Amino acid sequence: MNDFIKINKVEKTFNTEKGDTFKALDKIDLVIKENEFICILGPSGCGKSTLLRIISGLDNSSSGEILFKGDVHTKACKEIGMVFQNYSLMPWLNVLDNISLGLNFAKMPKKQRQKLALEYLDMIGMKDFAKSMPHELSGGMQQRVAIARSLANNPDVLLMDEPFGALDAYTRIVLQKELLRIWEHHKKTIIFVTHSVDEAVFLADRIILMDTKPGRIKKEIYVDIDRIRDRANPEYAKLTAELLNELEQMNV
């Protein structure tokens, strides 16, 4: 696997309303390989989402750099897609038009982009909902559409900022399995931010555990458990317990 993304000593400092400074990220060094499924795990306030926004190009670091395919990366680009927790669908567009939105901006002919959008709808099992409006869909269905929209743009990297955080437990598990199926089929590089230890162990090739005040990488854990992972597997339970213990120590 090639080095797709290199994060070199990235720091991020914010100015507060009182005129003070707050360091959100401190000297983040990380190499992400092509086709890896990475989960970034850590407590609230450790800078997970900030790091994801810097990788995406939606925000800039205060110092350090991001290299994408060997080049310095500072702007949003079509090769890096983003899926947010709040779905971010356009409420005035139906499902099909939401999925083809990026293709429209790319000037793809209407017939071609609708054909491609229908293929992705079929892939997520929602072809019968092409003309539905976002408010007519459940949260899980809206998130499927958001994922399909990102994939339709054919990015090399998919960034996911707690995309299942607002869903009920059952829907979350269903979409975790669906995401793994899509990942194994398309072999994208995925960087997935989560608060959930279980979710990280179920999904990741590698877990990046972050500490807080300021946000920094505490540990990298390779998940050497065969897929599809069984939550009843003793190795699964052991790793989950180890990570929970690490998080508990951070909060002491």
PDB file of C-alpha atoms in Angstrom:
ATOM      1  CA  MET A   1       0.000   0.000   0.000  1.00  0.00           C
ATOM      2  CA  ASN A   2       1.219   3.492  -0.847  1.00  0.00           C
ATOM      3  CA  ASP A   3       1.344   6.459   1.504  1.00  0.00           C
ATOM      4  CA  PHE A   4      -1.756   8.407   0.503  1.00  0.00           C
ATOM      5  CA  ILE A   5      -1.743  10.974   3.279  1.00  0.00           C
ATOM      6  CA  LYS A   6       1.119  12.192   5.439  1.00  0.00           C
ATOM      7  CA  ILE A   7       0.414  14.468   8.372  1.00  0.00           C
ATOM      8  CA  ASN A   8       3.602  16.219   9.452  1.00  0.00           C
ATOM      9  CA  LYS A   9       3.706  17.993  12.824  1.00  0.00           C
ATOM     10  CA  VAL A  10       0.275  19.564  12.352  1.00  0.00           C
ATOM     11  CA  GLU A  11      -0.827  22.020  15.019  1.00  0.00           C
ATOM     12  CA  LYS A  12      -3.997  24.083  15.315  1.00  0.00           C
ATOM     13  CA  THR A  13      -4.467  27.049  17.629  1.00  0.00           C
ATOM     14  CA  PHE A  14      -7.692  29.031  18.038  1.00  0.00           C
ATOM     15  CA  ASN A  15      -8.197  32.523  19.459  1.00  0.00           C
ATOM     16  CA  THR A  16     -10.899  32.741  22.129  1.00  0.00           C
ATOM     17  CA  GLU A  17     -13.393  35.581  22.584  1.00  0.00           C
ATOM     18  CA  LYS A  18     -11.416  36.694  25.655  1.00  0.00           C
ATOM     19  CA  GLY A  19      -8.302  37.166  23.547  1.00  0.00           C
ATOM     20  CA  ASP A  20      -6.579  34.004  24.792  1.00  0.00           C
ATOM     21  CA  THR A  21      -5.296  31.180  22.608  1.00  0.00           C
ATOM     22  CA  PHE A  22      -6.377  27.548  22.746  1.00  0.00           C
ATOM     23  CA  LYS A  23      -4.247  24.792  21.217  1.00  0.00           C
ATOM     24  CA  ALA A  24      -6.572  22.164  19.738  1.00  0.00           C
ATOM     25  CA  LEU A  25      -3.907  20.009  18.071  1.00  0.00           C
ATOM     26  CA  ASP A  26      -0.271  19.514  19.047  1.00  0.00           C
ATOM     27  CA  LYS A  27       2.352  18.059  16.684  1.00  0.00           C
ATOM     28  CA  ILE A  28       0.193  15.453  14.944  1.00  0.00           C
ATOM     29  CA  ASP A  29       2.313  12.994  12.922  1.00  0.00           C
ATOM     30  CA  LEU A  30       0.490  10.271  11.020  1.00  0.00           C
ATOM     31  CA  VAL A  31       0.866   8.276   7.799  1.00  0.00           C
ATOM     32  CA  ILE A  32      -2.263   6.824   6.179  1.00  0.00           C
ATOM     33  CA  LYS A  33      -1.942   4.130   3.546  1.00  0.00           C
ATOM     34  CA  GLU A  34      -4.006   3.694   0.404  1.00  0.00           C
ATOM     35  CA  ASN A  35      -7.187   1.659   1.003  1.00  0.00           C
ATOM     36  CA  GLU A  36      -6.785   1.705   4.792  1.00  0.00           C
ATOM     37  CA  PHE A  37      -9.793   2.016   7.063  1.00  0.00           C
ATOM     38  CA  ILE A  38      -8.670   4.306   9.883  1.00  0.00           C
ATOM     39  CA  CYS A  39     -10.750   5.176  12.938  1.00  0.00           C
ATOM     40  CA  ILE A  40      -9.808   8.223  15.003  1.00  0.00           C
ATOM     41  CA  LEU A  41     -11.016   7.628  18.557  1.00  0.00           C
ATOM     42  CA  GLY A  42     -10.871   9.904  21.581  1.00  0.00           C
ATOM     43  CA  PRO A  43     -12.780  11.933  24.155  1.00  0.00           C
ATOM     44  CA  SER A  44     -14.675  15.119  23.351  1.00  0.00           C
ATOM     45  CA  GLY A  45     -12.375  18.071  22.805  1.00  0.00           C
ATOM     46  CA  CYS A  46      -9.364  16.083  21.616  1.00  0.00           C
ATOM     47  CA  GLY A  47      -9.479  17.635  18.129  1.00  0.00           C
ATOM     48  CA  LYS A  48     -10.727  14.683  16.093  1.00  0.00           C
ATOM     49  CA  SER A  49     -13.107  16.722  13.944  1.00  0.00           C
ATOM     50  CA  THR A  50     -10.617  19.594  13.678  1.00  0.00           C
ATOM     51  CA  LEU A  51      -8.012  17.192  12.312  1.00  0.00           C
ATOM     52  CA  LEU A  52     -10.521  15.779   9.832  1.00  0.00           C
ATOM     53  CA  ARG A  53     -11.388  19.278   8.563  1.00  0.00           C
ATOM     54  CA  ILE A  54      -7.700  20.057   8.068  1.00  0.00           C
ATOM     55  CA  ILE A  55      -7.209  16.816   6.123  1.00  0.00           C
ATOM     56  CA  SER A  56     -10.221  17.699   3.972  1.00  0.00           C
ATOM     57  CA  GLY A  57      -8.921  21.180   3.200  1.00  0.00           C
ATOM     58  CA  LEU A  58     -11.975  22.838   4.776  1.00  0.00           C
ATOM     59  CA  ASP A  59      -9.697  24.327   7.451  1.00  0.00           C
ATOM     60  CA  ASN A  60      -5.999  25.175   7.625  1.00  0.00           C
ATOM     61  CA  SER A  61      -3.450  24.167  10.245  1.00  0.00           C
ATOM     62  CA  SER A  62      -1.585  26.774  12.263  1.00  0.00           C
ATOM     63  CA  SER A  63       1.680  24.960  11.528  1.00  0.00           C
ATOM     64  CA  GLY A  64       2.836  21.721   9.931  1.00  0.00           C
ATOM     65  CA  GLU A  65       1.540  20.304   6.674  1.00  0.00           C
ATOM     66  CA  ILE A  66      -0.658  17.692   5.048  1.00  0.00           C
ATOM     67  CA  LEU A  67       0.728  15.795   2.061  1.00  0.00           C
ATOM     68  CA  PHE A  68      -1.761  14.079  -0.258  1.00  0.00           C
ATOM     69  CA  LYS A  69      -0.192  11.788  -2.860  1.00  0.00           C
ATOM     70  CA  GLY A  70       3.117  13.514  -2.171  1.00  0.00           C
ATOM     71  CA  ASP A  71       1.873  17.085  -2.715  1.00  0.00           C
ATOM     72  CA  VAL A  72       1.115  19.716  -0.069  1.00  0.00           C
ATOM     73  CA  HIS A  73      -2.645  19.800   0.449  1.00  0.00           C
ATOM     74  CA  THR A  74      -4.390  22.978   1.668  1.00  0.00           C
ATOM     75  CA  LYS A  75      -7.693  23.192  -0.253  1.00  0.00           C
ATOM     76  CA  ALA A  76     -10.819  21.076  -0.577  1.00  0.00           C
ATOM     77  CA  CYS A  77     -10.712  18.883  -3.677  1.00  0.00           C
ATOM     78  CA  LYS A  78     -12.882  16.286  -5.411  1.00  0.00           C
ATOM     79  CA  GLU A  79     -10.415  13.502  -4.563  1.00  0.00           C
ATOM     80  CA  ILE A  80     -11.309  13.838  -0.872  1.00  0.00           C
ATOM     81  CA  GLY A  81     -14.980  13.423   0.039  1.00  0.00           C
ATOM     82  CA  MET A  82     -16.624  14.269   3.368  1.00  0.00           C
ATOM     83  CA  VAL A  83     -19.626  12.801   5.191  1.00  0.00           C
ATOM     84  CA  PHE A  84     -20.911  14.736   8.211  1.00  0.00           C
ATOM     85  CA  GLN A  85     -22.995  13.621  11.199  1.00  0.00           C
ATOM     86  CA  ASN A  86     -25.949  15.850  10.254  1.00  0.00           C
ATOM     87  CA  TYR A  87     -26.360  14.313   6.749  1.00  0.00           C
ATOM     88  CA  SER A  88     -26.145  17.795   5.067  1.00  0.00           C
ATOM     89  CA  LEU A  89     -28.645  16.924   2.335  1.00  0.00           C
ATOM     90  CA  MET A  90     -30.270  19.725   0.356  1.00  0.00           C
ATOM     91  CA  PRO A  91     -33.891  19.755   1.641  1.00  0.00           C
ATOM     92  CA  TRP A  92     -35.289  21.180  -1.635  1.00  0.00           C
ATOM     93  CA  LEU A  93     -33.771  18.389  -3.762  1.00  0.00           C
ATOM     94  CA  ASN A  94     -35.050  14.840  -4.032  1.00  0.00           C
ATOM     95  CA  VAL A  95     -32.815  11.858  -3.278  1.00  0.00           C
ATOM     96  CA  LEU A  96     -31.636  11.375  -6.865  1.00  0.00           C
ATOM     97  CA  ASP A  97     -30.751  15.063  -7.286  1.00  0.00           C
ATOM     98  CA  ASN A  98     -28.946  15.116  -3.928  1.00  0.00           C
ATOM     99  CA  ILE A  99     -26.738  12.221  -4.996  1.00  0.00           C
ATOM    100  CA  SER A 100     -25.991  13.777  -8.394  1.00  0.00           C
ATOM    101  CA  LEU A 101     -25.337  17.268  -6.973  1.00  0.00           C
ATOM    102  CA  GLY A 102     -21.552  17.063  -7.205  1.00  0.00           C
ATOM    103  CA  LEU A 103     -21.773  15.549 -10.682  1.00  0.00           C
ATOM    104  CA  ASN A 104     -23.903  18.513 -11.710  1.00  0.00           C
ATOM    105  CA  PHE A 105     -21.228  20.925 -10.463  1.00  0.00           C
ATOM    106  CA  ALA A 106     -18.686  18.899 -12.457  1.00  0.00           C
ATOM    107  CA  LYS A 107     -20.745  19.598 -15.629  1.00  0.00           C
ATOM    108  CA  MET A 108     -21.544  15.937 -16.250  1.00  0.00           C
ATOM    109  CA  PRO A 109     -24.445  15.580 -18.741  1.00  0.00           C
ATOM    110  CA  LYS A 110     -27.818  15.098 -17.034  1.00  0.00           C
ATOM    111  CA  LYS A 111     -28.557  11.641 -18.441  1.00  0.00           C
ATOM    112  CA  GLN A 112     -25.125  10.360 -17.446  1.00  0.00           C
ATOM    113  CA  ARG A 113     -25.222  11.758 -13.900  1.00  0.00           C
ATOM    114  CA  GLN A 114     -28.737  10.421 -13.261  1.00  0.00           C
ATOM    115  CA  LYS A 115     -27.672   6.986 -14.492  1.00  0.00           C
ATOM    116  CA  LEU A 116     -24.687   7.040 -12.137  1.00  0.00           C
ATOM    117  CA  ALA A 117     -26.784   8.310  -9.232  1.00  0.00           C
ATOM    118  CA  LEU A 118     -29.286   5.481  -9.782  1.00  0.00           C
ATOM    119  CA  GLU A 119     -26.445   2.954  -9.690  1.00  0.00           C
ATOM    120  CA  TYR A 120     -25.368   4.249  -6.279  1.00  0.00           C
ATOM    121  CA  LEU A 121     -28.969   4.305  -5.063  1.00  0.00           C
ATOM    122  CA  ASP A 122     -29.252   0.671  -6.070  1.00  0.00           C
ATOM    123  CA  MET A 123     -25.989  -0.085  -4.261  1.00  0.00           C
ATOM    124  CA  ILE A 124     -27.383   1.270  -0.966  1.00  0.00           C
ATOM    125  CA  GLY A 125     -30.733  -0.481  -1.482  1.00  0.00           C
ATOM    126  CA  MET A 126     -32.774   2.690  -2.026  1.00  0.00           C
ATOM    127  CA  LYS A 127     -33.594   2.709  -5.734  1.00  0.00           C
ATOM    128  CA  ASP A 128     -37.321   2.953  -4.948  1.00  0.00           C
ATOM    129  CA  PHE A 129     -36.732   6.251  -3.109  1.00  0.00           C
ATOM    130  CA  ALA A 130     -35.195   8.207  -5.997  1.00  0.00           C
ATOM    131  CA  LYS A 131     -37.972  10.812  -6.015  1.00  0.00           C
ATOM    132  CA  SER A 132     -38.384  11.047  -2.228  1.00  0.00           C
ATOM    133  CA  MET A 133     -37.510  14.246  -0.393  1.00  0.00           C
ATOM    134  CA  PRO A 134     -35.038  14.166   2.537  1.00  0.00           C
ATOM    135  CA  HIS A 135     -37.730  14.916   5.153  1.00  0.00           C
ATOM    136  CA  GLU A 136     -39.579  11.778   4.050  1.00  0.00           C
ATOM    137  CA  LEU A 137     -36.617   9.561   4.993  1.00  0.00           C
ATOM    138  CA  SER A 138     -35.475   8.143   8.328  1.00  0.00           C
ATOM    139  CA  GLY A 139     -32.124   9.255   9.749  1.00  0.00           C
ATOM    140  CA  GLY A 140     -30.455   6.042   8.623  1.00  0.00           C
ATOM    141  CA  MET A 141     -31.790   6.422   5.090  1.00  0.00           C
ATOM    142  CA  GLN A 142     -30.627  10.037   4.937  1.00  0.00           C
ATOM    143  CA  GLN A 143     -27.146   8.975   5.966  1.00  0.00           C
ATOM    144  CA  ARG A 144     -27.116   6.281   3.269  1.00  0.00           C
ATOM    145  CA  VAL A 145     -27.926   8.996   0.731  1.00  0.00           C
ATOM    146  CA  ALA A 146     -25.140  11.223   2.090  1.00  0.00           C
ATOM    147  CA  ILE A 147     -22.643   8.356   1.733  1.00  0.00           C
ATOM    148  CA  ALA A 148     -23.876   7.563  -1.790  1.00  0.00           C
ATOM    149  CA  ARG A 149     -23.536  11.239  -2.742  1.00  0.00           C
ATOM    150  CA  SER A 150     -19.903  11.267  -1.634  1.00  0.00           C
ATOM    151  CA  LEU A 151     -19.135   7.993  -3.403  1.00  0.00           C
ATOM    152  CA  ALA A 152     -20.781   9.181  -6.639  1.00  0.00           C
ATOM    153  CA  ASN A 153     -18.050  11.820  -6.910  1.00  0.00           C
ATOM    154  CA  ASN A 154     -15.521   8.946  -6.922  1.00  0.00           C
ATOM    155  CA  PRO A 155     -13.126  10.316  -4.284  1.00  0.00           C
ATOM    156  CA  ASP A 156      -9.894   8.527  -3.424  1.00  0.00           C
ATOM    157  CA  VAL A 157     -10.400   9.304   0.269  1.00  0.00           C
ATOM    158  CA  LEU A 158     -13.646   9.372   2.250  1.00  0.00           C
ATOM    159  CA  LEU A 159     -13.637  11.353   5.497  1.00  0.00           C
ATOM    160  CA  MET A 160     -16.460  10.563   7.915  1.00  0.00           C
ATOM    161  CA  ASP A 161     -17.134  12.727  10.968  1.00  0.00           C
ATOM    162  CA  GLU A 162     -19.206  10.610  13.386  1.00  0.00           C
ATOM    163  CA  PRO A 163     -21.659   9.775  10.597  1.00  0.00           C
ATOM    164  CA  PHE A 164     -23.662   7.310  12.703  1.00  0.00           C
ATOM    165  CA  GLY A 165     -23.538   9.207  16.000  1.00  0.00           C
ATOM    166  CA  ALA A 166     -27.159  10.403  15.902  1.00  0.00           C
ATOM    167  CA  LEU A 167     -28.659   7.030  14.956  1.00  0.00           C
ATOM    168  CA  ASP A 168     -30.286   4.406  17.168  1.00  0.00           C
ATOM    169  CA  ALA A 169     -28.168   1.388  18.127  1.00  0.00           C
ATOM    170  CA  TYR A 170     -29.733  -1.059  15.652  1.00  0.00           C
ATOM    171  CA  THR A 171     -29.556   1.300  12.652  1.00  0.00           C
ATOM    172  CA  ARG A 172     -25.979   2.141  13.582  1.00  0.00           C
ATOM    173  CA  ILE A 173     -24.952  -1.529  13.455  1.00  0.00           C
ATOM    174  CA  VAL A 174     -26.759  -2.025  10.124  1.00  0.00           C
ATOM    175  CA  LEU A 175     -24.961   0.957   8.575  1.00  0.00           C
ATOM    176  CA  GLN A 176     -21.601  -0.134   9.975  1.00  0.00           C
ATOM    177  CA  LYS A 177     -21.994  -3.425   8.093  1.00  0.00           C
ATOM    178  CA  GLU A 178     -23.225  -1.573   4.997  1.00  0.00           C
ATOM    179  CA  LEU A 179     -20.227   0.761   5.088  1.00  0.00           C
ATOM    180  CA  LEU A 180     -17.809  -2.162   5.317  1.00  0.00           C
ATOM    181  CA  ARG A 181     -19.512  -3.828   2.344  1.00  0.00           C
ATOM    182  CA  ILE A 182     -19.172  -0.631   0.300  1.00  0.00           C
ATOM    183  CA  TRP A 183     -15.535  -0.173   1.409  1.00  0.00           C
ATOM    184  CA  GLU A 184     -14.595  -3.729   0.470  1.00  0.00           C
ATOM    185  CA  HIS A 185     -16.232  -3.266  -2.945  1.00  0.00           C
ATOM    186  CA  HIS A 186     -14.768   0.174  -3.780  1.00  0.00           C
ATOM    187  CA  LYS A 187     -11.548   0.017  -1.717  1.00  0.00           C
ATOM    188  CA  LYS A 188     -11.485   3.680  -0.813  1.00  0.00           C
ATOM    189  CA  THR A 189      -9.240   5.073   1.895  1.00  0.00           C
ATOM    190  CA  ILE A 190     -11.560   5.876   4.817  1.00  0.00           C
ATOM    191  CA  ILE A 191     -10.805   8.056   7.842  1.00  0.00           C
ATOM    192  CA  PHE A 192     -13.653   7.713  10.316  1.00  0.00           C
ATOM    193  CA  VAL A 193     -14.035   9.825  13.471  1.00  0.00           C
ATOM    194  CA  THR A 194     -15.951   8.230  16.342  1.00  0.00           C
ATOM    195  CA  HIS A 195     -16.535   8.430  20.116  1.00  0.00           C
ATOM    196  CA  SER A 196     -17.514   4.744  20.173  1.00  0.00           C
ATOM    197  CA  VAL A 197     -14.900   2.154  21.120  1.00  0.00           C
ATOM    198  CA  ASP A 198     -17.104  -0.655  19.801  1.00  0.00           C
ATOM    199  CA  GLU A 199     -17.542   1.102  16.457  1.00  0.00           C
ATOM    200  CA  ALA A 200     -13.783   1.634  16.092  1.00  0.00           C
ATOM    201  CA  VAL A 201     -12.993  -2.024  16.852  1.00  0.00           C
ATOM    202  CA  PHE A 202     -15.705  -3.252  14.465  1.00  0.00           C
ATOM    203  CA  LEU A 203     -14.642  -1.068  11.537  1.00  0.00           C
ATOM    204  CA  ALA A 204     -10.953  -0.200  11.616  1.00  0.00           C
ATOM    205  CA  ASP A 205      -7.769  -1.660  10.225  1.00  0.00           C
ATOM    206  CA  ARG A 206      -6.027   0.750  12.587  1.00  0.00           C
ATOM    207  CA  ILE A 207      -7.280   2.863  15.473  1.00  0.00           C
ATOM    208  CA  ILE A 208      -5.682   6.234  16.206  1.00  0.00           C
ATOM    209  CA  LEU A 209      -6.297   6.961  19.888  1.00  0.00           C
ATOM    210  CA  MET A 210      -6.167  10.669  20.714  1.00  0.00           C
ATOM    211  CA  ASP A 211      -5.680  12.416  24.035  1.00  0.00           C
ATOM    212  CA  THR A 212      -6.796  15.943  24.880  1.00  0.00           C
ATOM    213  CA  LYS A 213      -5.561  19.301  26.217  1.00  0.00           C
ATOM    214  CA  PRO A 214      -4.041  19.662  23.676  1.00  0.00           C
ATOM    215  CA  GLY A 215      -5.159  17.074  21.129  1.00  0.00           C
ATOM    216  CA  ARG A 216      -2.379  14.643  20.299  1.00  0.00           C
ATOM    217  CA  ILE A 217      -1.932  11.036  19.249  1.00  0.00           C
ATOM    218  CA  LYS A 218      -1.526   8.834  22.293  1.00  0.00           C
ATOM    219  CA  LYS A 219      -1.378   5.430  20.625  1.00  0.00           C
ATOM    220  CA  GLU A 220      -1.887   3.583  17.328  1.00  0.00           C
ATOM    221  CA  ILE A 221      -3.519   0.158  17.494  1.00  0.00           C
ATOM    222  CA  TYR A 222      -3.656  -2.326  14.609  1.00  0.00           C
ATOM    223  CA  VAL A 223      -6.842  -4.402  14.771  1.00  0.00           C
ATOM    224  CA  ASP A 224      -5.703  -7.926  13.951  1.00  0.00           C
ATOM    225  CA  ILE A 225      -9.152  -9.531  13.984  1.00  0.00           C
ATOM    226  CA  ASP A 226     -10.657 -11.167  10.893  1.00  0.00           C
ATOM    227  CA  ARG A 227     -13.697  -9.565   9.232  1.00  0.00           C
ATOM    228  CA  ILE A 228     -16.659  -9.752   9.494  1.00  0.00           C
ATOM    229  CA  ARG A 229     -15.907  -9.201  13.176  1.00  0.00           C
ATOM    230  CA  ASP A 230     -17.878 -11.034  15.808  1.00  0.00           C
ATOM    231  CA  ARG A 231     -18.578  -8.953  18.904  1.00  0.00           C
ATOM    232  CA  ALA A 232     -18.675 -12.207  20.921  1.00  0.00           C
ATOM    233  CA  ASN A 233     -15.054 -12.988  19.932  1.00  0.00           C
ATOM    234  CA  PRO A 234     -12.819 -12.914  23.066  1.00  0.00           C
ATOM    235  CA  GLU A 235     -10.158 -10.941  21.129  1.00  0.00           C
ATOM    236  CA  TYR A 236     -12.791  -8.349  20.232  1.00  0.00           C
ATOM    237  CA  ALA A 237     -13.842  -8.033  23.873  1.00  0.00           C
ATOM    238  CA  LYS A 238     -10.219  -7.836  25.036  1.00  0.00           C
ATOM    239  CA  LEU A 239      -9.341  -4.976  22.671  1.00  0.00           C
ATOM    240  CA  THR A 240     -12.559  -3.138  23.540  1.00  0.00           C
ATOM    241  CA  ALA A 241     -11.737  -3.390  27.254  1.00  0.00           C
ATOM    242  CA  GLU A 242      -8.170  -2.141  26.673  1.00  0.00           C
ATOM    243  CA  LEU A 243      -9.389   0.909  24.773  1.00  0.00           C
ATOM    244  CA  LEU A 244     -12.073   1.702  27.350  1.00  0.00           C
ATOM    245  CA  ASN A 245      -9.390   1.546  30.042  1.00  0.00           C
ATOM    246  CA  GLU A 246      -7.201   3.952  28.063  1.00  0.00           C
ATOM    247  CA  LEU A 247     -10.079   6.414  27.718  1.00  0.00           C
ATOM    248  CA  GLU A 248     -10.958   6.094  31.405  1.00  0.00           C
ATOM    249  CA  GLN A 249      -7.382   6.962  32.381  1.00  0.00           C
ATOM    250  CA  MET A 250      -7.542  10.131  30.258  1.00  0.00           C
ATOM    251  CA  ASN A 251     -10.544  11.317  32.272  1.00  0.00           C
ATOM    252  CA  VAL A 252      -9.000  10.688  35.698  1.00  0.00           C
TER     253      VAL A 252
END
